C-alpha cells in the first residue's frame, strides 16, 4: 500500500460534484466557503499543470490503468511507472491545488501571525508529491507577495512514491513564464511573467515512507518547520496502521518547534478501526487525532501539564466550489473536506498561558 500519498482520491472522485452540474445546496458554515481566491490566480495554477505535465496520445488508456489499480487498492502498481505518475498528477492534482489555495488563504492570518518576513516560511508536506500542495503554496505566496515582496517559502514534499521529477517540473513552471502560443500578441508576450521569482520559492522532494521515519530523521525534518501539512493523507495512514500513525504524530510533536502549525485536511466522516483487547472498534479520524495531540494532559502533583498542541480551527465539513470560466484540458471537480489546524504550544503550555 502506498503510504503518505494521495492515492485514494482517484478511486473516489466520482462522488464529487462536477463543475458542469447544478450545485448542490449545503448548510451555511461559519466561514463563507463561497469566497474564491481569484480566477486569475486559479487559471495560472491550471496553466502551471498544463505546462509542466505534458499530455500524450495514450493518456486516456494510461489513466484507465491507474484507475483500475486504485480500485483494486494496488497502490504499488498505480504509482510504479513515470507515466502513471504524470497522468495521475495531471488529472487529480489541479482541482486539489485550487481547493488547497482557498484553505491557505482562509487560515493565512493564523499562519502568518507574528512572522518575520525576512525569513522564509518552512513547510513540510507529508504525502504531497503529486503537486497539489506545491502549486497551492506557490499561488498563496504570490498573493501574499502583493503585500510584502519579502515573503518566501521553502517547502519539502515527502512521499513514498517517486514524485521527484513531478516536483521539479512543477517548480520550474512556477518560477518561469507560462508557455504562450507562437501567435501571441506583443502585448501578451510583454505581460507574460512567472507566478513567482526564482528566489521566492524553494521546493525539494524526499522519497520516504512517512510511517517509517525514526526519531533522528524526524528531528532533522521537523525541528525548524513552520507548517506541516497532511492533506488527504492522514486517514490513509491510519488505514495502514493506527499505532504507526500515532507514533508518527508523537514524533512530530517532539520535533516541531513552539509556534509550528499542523494542518490536517481529509474526507468528511473518515473512520479508522482500532483493536483494543482483541475487540475492534471504529473511531472518527478527528477523535484519534485529538486524542494524540490534545488528550495527553498529565499531572505533576497538583499541577496539570497542558497538551503540547492547541486547536485553532476545526470543521467537520466544508466545500470548495470551482468558479465558472476556468479552462483546463481535463475534468475539474469541487472538493468537500474536513479541516483541523493546530499550533505547537510553548513548553507544553497554551499560548494564553505564555
Coordinates of C-alpha atoms in Angstrom, one line a residue, residues 34-197:
X34 CA -18.1 30.6 -1.5
X35 CA -15.2 33.1 -1.4
X36 CA -12.8 32.4 -4.2
X37 CA -9.0 33.0 -4.3
X38 CA -9.3 34.9 -7.6
X39 CA -10.0 33.4 -11.0
X40 CA -6.7 34.9 -12.4
X41 CA -4.5 33.1 -9.9
X42 CA -6.6 30.0 -10.2
X43 CA -6.2 29.9 -14.0
X44 CA -2.4 30.5 -13.5
X45 CA -2.4 27.3 -11.4
X46 CA -4.0 25.3 -14.1
X47 CA -1.6 26.7 -16.7
X48 CA 1.3 25.5 -14.5
X49 CA 0.0 22.0 -14.6
X50 CA -0.6 22.2 -18.3
X51 CA 2.9 23.4 -19.0
X52 CA 4.7 21.1 -16.5
X53 CA 2.9 17.9 -17.3
X54 CA 2.7 17.3 -21.0
X55 CA -0.2 15.3 -22.5
X56 CA 0.2 12.3 -24.7
X57 CA -1.9 10.2 -27.1
X58 CA -2.1 7.3 -24.7
X59 CA -3.2 9.3 -21.7
X60 CA -6.8 8.0 -21.7
X61 CA -5.6 4.4 -21.7
X62 CA -3.0 5.1 -19.0
X63 CA -5.5 6.9 -16.8
X64 CA -7.8 3.9 -17.0
X65 CA -5.0 1.6 -16.0
X66 CA -4.3 3.9 -13.0
X67 CA -8.0 3.9 -12.0
X68 CA -8.1 0.1 -12.2
X69 CA -5.1 -0.3 -9.9
X70 CA -6.5 2.2 -7.4
X71 CA -9.9 0.5 -7.5
X72 CA -8.1 -2.7 -6.5
X73 CA -6.1 -0.8 -3.9
X74 CA -2.9 -1.9 -5.6
X75 CA -1.2 1.3 -4.9
X76 CA 2.3 0.0 -5.6
X77 CA 1.2 -0.8 -9.2
X78 CA -0.7 2.5 -9.5
X79 CA 2.4 4.5 -8.9
X80 CA 5.0 2.2 -10.3
X81 CA 5.6 4.0 -13.7
X82 CA 6.6 7.5 -14.5
X83 CA 3.7 7.8 -17.0
X84 CA 1.2 6.7 -14.3
X85 CA 2.5 9.5 -12.0
X86 CA 2.2 12.1 -14.8
X87 CA -1.4 11.3 -15.7
X88 CA -2.4 11.0 -12.1
X89 CA -1.0 14.4 -11.3
X90 CA -2.5 15.9 -14.4
X91 CA -5.9 14.5 -13.6
X92 CA -6.4 14.9 -9.9
X93 CA -3.9 17.5 -8.6
X94 CA -5.2 20.6 -10.3
X95 CA -8.6 20.5 -8.6
X96 CA -7.0 19.8 -5.2
X97 CA -4.5 22.7 -5.7
X98 CA -7.3 25.2 -6.2
X99 CA -9.0 23.9 -3.1
X100 CA -5.8 24.0 -1.0
X101 CA -5.2 27.5 -2.2
X102 CA -8.5 28.6 -0.7
X103 CA -7.7 26.8 2.5
X104 CA -4.3 28.5 2.8
X105 CA -5.9 31.9 2.1
X106 CA -8.6 31.3 4.8
X107 CA -6.0 30.4 7.5
X108 CA -3.4 33.0 6.4
X109 CA -3.9 35.3 9.4
X110 CA -3.2 32.4 11.8
X111 CA -0.2 31.1 9.8
X112 CA 1.4 34.5 9.4
X113 CA 0.8 36.0 12.8
X114 CA 4.0 37.4 14.2
X115 CA 6.1 36.1 11.3
X116 CA 9.4 37.6 10.4
X117 CA 9.0 38.1 6.6
X118 CA 12.8 38.3 6.3
X119 CA 12.8 34.5 6.9
X120 CA 11.2 32.0 4.5
X121 CA 8.1 30.1 5.8
X122 CA 9.4 26.5 6.0
X123 CA 6.8 23.8 5.2
X124 CA 6.8 20.0 5.2
X125 CA 4.0 18.4 3.1
X126 CA 3.6 14.7 4.0
X127 CA 2.1 12.9 1.1
X128 CA 2.5 15.9 -1.1
X129 CA 4.4 14.5 -4.0
X130 CA 1.6 14.7 -6.6
X131 CA 2.0 18.5 -6.8
X132 CA -1.3 19.9 -5.4
X133 CA 0.4 21.3 -2.3
X134 CA 3.3 22.7 -4.3
X135 CA 1.2 24.7 -6.7
X136 CA -1.2 25.8 -3.9
X137 CA 1.6 27.1 -1.7
X138 CA 3.2 28.9 -4.7
X139 CA -0.1 30.6 -5.6
X140 CA -0.8 31.5 -2.0
X141 CA 2.7 33.0 -1.8
X142 CA 2.1 35.0 -5.0
X143 CA -1.0 36.6 -3.3
X144 CA 1.0 37.3 -0.1
X145 CA 3.8 39.0 -2.0
X146 CA 1.2 41.6 -3.1
X147 CA 1.6 42.9 0.5
X148 CA 5.2 42.0 1.1
X149 CA 7.8 41.3 -1.6
X150 CA 10.0 39.8 1.1
X151 CA 7.7 36.8 1.6
X152 CA 9.3 33.4 0.7
X153 CA 8.6 29.7 1.1
X154 CA 10.9 26.8 1.4
X155 CA 9.0 23.5 1.1
X156 CA 9.8 19.8 1.5
X157 CA 7.5 17.3 -0.2
X158 CA 7.8 13.9 1.3
X159 CA 6.1 10.9 -0.3
X160 CA 6.5 7.1 -0.7
X161 CA 6.2 7.2 -4.5
X162 CA 8.9 8.5 -6.8
X163 CA 7.4 12.0 -7.3
X164 CA 10.8 13.8 -7.6
X165 CA 10.5 14.6 -11.4
X166 CA 7.0 15.9 -10.9
X167 CA 8.0 18.2 -8.1
X168 CA 10.9 19.5 -10.2
X169 CA 8.8 20.1 -13.3
X170 CA 6.1 21.9 -11.4
X171 CA 8.5 24.1 -9.5
X172 CA 10.2 25.0 -12.8
X173 CA 6.8 26.0 -14.2
X174 CA 6.1 28.1 -11.1
X175 CA 9.3 30.3 -11.5
X176 CA 9.2 30.5 -15.3
X177 CA 6.7 32.4 -17.5
X178 CA 3.9 30.3 -19.0
X179 CA 4.2 28.9 -22.5
X180 CA 2.5 31.1 -25.0
X181 CA 1.2 30.4 -28.5
X182 CA 3.6 31.4 -31.3
X183 CA 0.8 33.6 -32.4
X184 CA 0.5 35.5 -29.1
X185 CA 0.4 39.3 -29.4
X186 CA 3.3 41.5 -28.4
X187 CA 1.2 42.8 -25.5
X188 CA 0.6 39.2 -24.3
X189 CA 4.2 38.4 -24.5
X190 CA 5.2 41.6 -22.6
X191 CA 2.7 40.8 -19.8
X192 CA 3.8 37.1 -19.6
X193 CA 5.6 36.7 -16.3
X194 CA 6.2 33.8 -13.9
X195 CA 3.9 33.2 -10.9
X196 CA 6.9 33.7 -8.6
X197 CA 10.6 34.8 -9.0

